[in-house]
């Protein structure tokens, strides 16, 4: 079994990103125009739970 150090996991996380309201609106517009949710998530490297 493989164990990791909790401290190591915390430091290896991606830094938290902040998105402007303009960017958020662009994402919504793409989705409303027919782009699949999964494609938007992949193309913009978004967390699936952040885009529902």
XYZ file of C-alpha atoms in Angstrom:
52
model
C 0.000 0.000 0.000
C 1.204 3.524 -0.791
C 1.067 6.177 1.903
C 1.789 9.860 1.483
C 2.695 12.494 3.971
C -0.258 14.856 4.603
C 2.057 17.857 4.650
C 3.409 16.863 1.237
C -0.122 16.677 -0.199
C -0.958 20.172 1.023
C 2.076 21.718 -0.617
C 1.593 19.910 -3.922
C -1.847 21.437 -4.539
C -2.375 23.908 -7.345
C -2.575 27.505 -6.178
C -6.123 28.796 -5.922
C -7.142 30.845 -8.936
C -9.466 33.807 -8.991
C -11.646 34.504 -11.999
C -12.964 37.884 -13.061
C -16.670 38.407 -13.543
C -15.961 38.904 -17.256
C -14.290 35.478 -17.503
C -17.155 33.833 -15.630
C -19.652 35.412 -18.008
C -17.657 34.160 -21.013
C -17.780 30.612 -19.624
C -21.540 30.873 -19.104
C -21.982 32.231 -22.632
C -20.040 29.308 -24.117
C -22.175 26.842 -22.209
C -25.410 28.598 -23.172
C -24.285 28.618 -26.816
C -24.180 24.819 -26.750
C -20.671 23.886 -25.651
C -20.716 20.753 -23.507
C -20.038 21.229 -19.802
C -17.262 18.629 -19.945
C -15.608 20.449 -22.871
C -15.700 23.794 -21.046
C -14.158 22.167 -17.965
C -11.358 20.546 -19.986
C -10.587 23.554 -22.167
C -10.344 25.990 -19.269
C -8.959 23.537 -16.684
C -11.845 24.103 -14.277
C -12.787 21.992 -11.277
C -15.990 20.091 -12.144
C -17.674 21.079 -8.895
C -17.020 24.761 -9.562
C -18.966 24.697 -12.813
C -22.471 23.332 -12.294
